[in-house]
């Protein structure tokens, strides 16, 4: 997101470099990632933890 706000079209991470043709292409890639993240995190709705001192 910071790269998009700065107007940078080339992003490098983990030794990989990606160059986007336009701001619209970068926005579409970010939106796709956000959809994927939202879809992955909706699967866990309740986490219950039970602990005891063993008495």
XYZ file of N, CA, C and O in Angstrom:
220
model
N 0.828 -1.191 0.000
C 0.000 0.000 0.000
C 0.874 1.258 0.000
O 0.540 2.206 -0.668
N 1.959 1.220 0.754
C 2.822 2.398 0.817
C 3.382 2.732 -0.563
O 3.479 3.906 -0.928
N 3.745 1.698 -1.328
C 4.270 1.940 -2.678
C 3.231 2.622 -3.547
O 3.548 3.536 -4.322
N 1.997 2.200 -3.422
C 0.930 2.806 -4.241
C 0.733 4.268 -3.863
O 0.579 5.128 -4.734
N 0.736 4.559 -2.581
C 0.552 5.950 -2.143
C 1.719 6.841 -2.570
O 1.540 8.024 -2.801
N 2.903 6.253 -2.705
C 4.073 7.025 -3.120
C 4.190 7.124 -4.637
O 5.063 7.816 -5.150
N 3.348 6.396 -5.354
C 3.382 6.433 -6.812
C 4.427 5.505 -7.417
O 4.771 5.636 -8.583
N 4.928 4.572 -6.618
C 5.943 3.629 -7.088
C 5.246 2.485 -7.808
O 4.256 1.951 -7.331
N 5.775 2.092 -8.984
C 5.163 1.001 -9.735
C 5.933 -0.305 -9.618
O 5.438 -1.350 -9.993
N 7.158 -0.266 -9.114
C 7.963 -1.474 -8.955
C 8.113 -1.782 -7.478
O 8.521 -0.925 -6.694
N 7.773 -3.014 -7.111
C 7.823 -3.448 -5.716
C 8.725 -4.671 -5.642
O 8.645 -5.565 -6.480
N 9.593 -4.722 -4.623
C 10.477 -5.865 -4.444
C 10.264 -6.452 -3.061
O 10.201 -5.729 -2.064
N 10.105 -7.794 -3.016
C 9.942 -8.490 -1.752
C 10.466 -9.905 -1.900
O 10.346 -10.509 -2.956
N 11.069 -10.415 -0.868
C 11.639 -11.765 -0.867
C 12.510 -12.034 -2.093
O 12.496 -13.122 -2.657
N 13.233 -11.041 -2.548
C 14.100 -11.215 -3.701
C 13.380 -11.217 -5.043
O 13.983 -11.446 -6.075
N 12.077 -10.978 -5.032
C 11.286 -10.942 -6.268
C 10.893 -9.502 -6.575
O 10.616 -8.723 -5.677
N 10.853 -9.177 -7.856
C 10.498 -7.820 -8.270
C 9.270 -7.874 -9.174
O 9.225 -8.659 -10.115
N 8.286 -7.018 -8.880
C 7.070 -6.929 -9.687
C 6.898 -5.482 -10.127
O 6.970 -4.574 -9.309
N 6.693 -5.287 -11.430
C 6.437 -3.954 -11.962
C 5.025 -3.921 -12.518
O 4.663 -4.727 -13.376
N 4.235 -2.986 -12.021
C 2.848 -2.837 -12.458
C 2.785 -1.812 -13.584
O 3.507 -0.814 -13.567
N 1.926 -2.049 -14.563
C 1.807 -1.163 -15.717
C 1.153 0.169 -15.342
O 1.473 1.202 -15.909
N 0.245 0.129 -14.375
C -0.471 1.350 -14.006
C -0.921 1.266 -12.554
O -0.868 0.210 -11.926
N -1.398 2.381 -12.050
C -1.949 2.412 -10.693
C -3.193 1.537 -10.606
O -3.421 0.875 -9.601
N -3.972 1.505 -11.662
C -5.177 0.671 -11.684
C -4.855 -0.805 -11.560
O -5.558 -1.556 -10.882
N -3.787 -1.241 -12.215
C -3.369 -2.641 -12.126
C -2.921 -2.973 -10.702
O -3.248 -4.022 -10.164
N -2.176 -2.063 -10.079
C -1.740 -2.281 -8.703
C -2.944 -2.298 -7.765
O -3.029 -3.129 -6.861
N -3.900 -1.400 -7.974
C -5.102 -1.361 -7.140
C -5.887 -2.663 -7.262
O -6.396 -3.183 -6.261
N -5.975 -3.201 -8.473
C -6.688 -4.456 -8.678
C -5.977 -5.604 -7.968
O -6.621 -6.473 -7.373
N -4.644 -5.615 -7.988
C -3.876 -6.662 -7.302
C -4.073 -6.571 -5.799
O -4.258 -7.593 -5.110
N -4.065 -5.374 -5.247
C -4.280 -5.185 -3.812
C -5.689 -5.613 -3.431
O -5.898 -6.279 -2.416
N -6.684 -5.253 -4.235
C -8.066 -5.640 -3.956
C -8.223 -7.156 -3.977
O -8.915 -7.739 -3.137
N -7.558 -7.817 -4.931
C -7.610 -9.276 -5.007
C -7.000 -9.903 -3.758
O -7.564 -10.841 -3.191
N -5.864 -9.394 -3.319
C -5.236 -9.912 -2.099
C -6.132 -9.709 -0.884
O -6.261 -10.597 -0.036
N -6.759 -8.540 -0.790
C -7.664 -8.277 0.335
C -8.849 -9.243 0.342
O -9.272 -9.714 1.392
N -9.398 -9.556 -0.840
C -10.492 -10.528 -0.935
C -10.034 -11.911 -0.491
O -10.737 -12.615 0.223
N -8.832 -12.307 -0.915
C -8.311 -13.618 -0.528
C -8.074 -13.709 0.975
O -8.368 -14.722 1.603
N -7.532 -12.646 1.558
C -7.285 -12.630 2.998
C -8.605 -12.686 3.752
O -8.748 -13.436 4.716
N -9.584 -11.907 3.318
C -10.893 -11.908 3.980
C -11.549 -13.271 3.893
O -12.164 -13.738 4.856
N -11.416 -13.932 2.762
C -11.992 -15.264 2.596
C -11.312 -16.297 3.465
O -11.937 -17.225 3.968
N -10.026 -16.147 3.679
C -9.274 -17.118 4.482
C -9.522 -16.935 5.974
O -9.507 -17.900 6.732
N -9.765 -15.710 6.412
C -9.922 -15.462 7.844
C -11.349 -15.690 8.328
O -11.578 -15.772 9.517
N -12.314 -15.813 7.447
C -13.701 -16.015 7.858
C -13.967 -17.444 8.325
O -15.021 -17.736 8.852
N -13.049 -18.347 8.126
C -13.282 -19.745 8.446
C -13.303 -20.025 9.941
O -14.014 -20.887 10.404
N -12.535 -19.296 10.728
C -12.498 -19.501 12.172
C -13.394 -18.458 12.816
O -13.133 -17.270 12.744
N -14.463 -18.921 13.434
C -15.376 -17.962 14.040
C -15.301 -17.981 15.562
O -15.506 -16.972 16.207
N -14.997 -19.142 16.161
C -14.929 -19.241 17.620
C -13.703 -20.065 18.006
O -13.470 -21.138 17.461
N -12.959 -19.550 18.947
C -11.826 -20.288 19.499
C -12.059 -20.393 20.992
O -12.222 -19.389 21.679
N -12.100 -21.624 21.484
C -12.312 -21.838 22.917
C -11.047 -22.446 23.510
O -10.504 -23.410 22.982
N -10.611 -21.876 24.603
C -9.412 -22.358 25.281
C -9.822 -22.862 26.655
O -10.535 -22.184 27.387
N -9.349 -24.052 26.972
C -9.640 -24.644 28.274
C -8.321 -25.026 28.925
O -7.476 -25.649 28.306
N -8.148 -24.607 30.140
C -6.918 -24.950 30.839
C -7.232 -25.319 32.283
O -8.276 -24.984 32.812
N -6.332 -26.055 32.899
C -6.507 -26.381 34.297
C -5.121 -26.501 34.936
O -4.121 -26.623 34.249
N -5.100 -26.467 36.235
C -3.851 -26.593 36.966
C -3.504 -28.047 37.228
O -2.512 -28.356 37.843
N -4.350 -28.957 36.765
C -4.077 -30.371 36.952
C -4.426 -30.891 38.334
O -3.945 -31.941 38.748
N -5.235 -30.178 39.070
C -5.620 -30.619 40.418
C -6.818 -31.527 40.377
O -7.736 -31.430 39.725
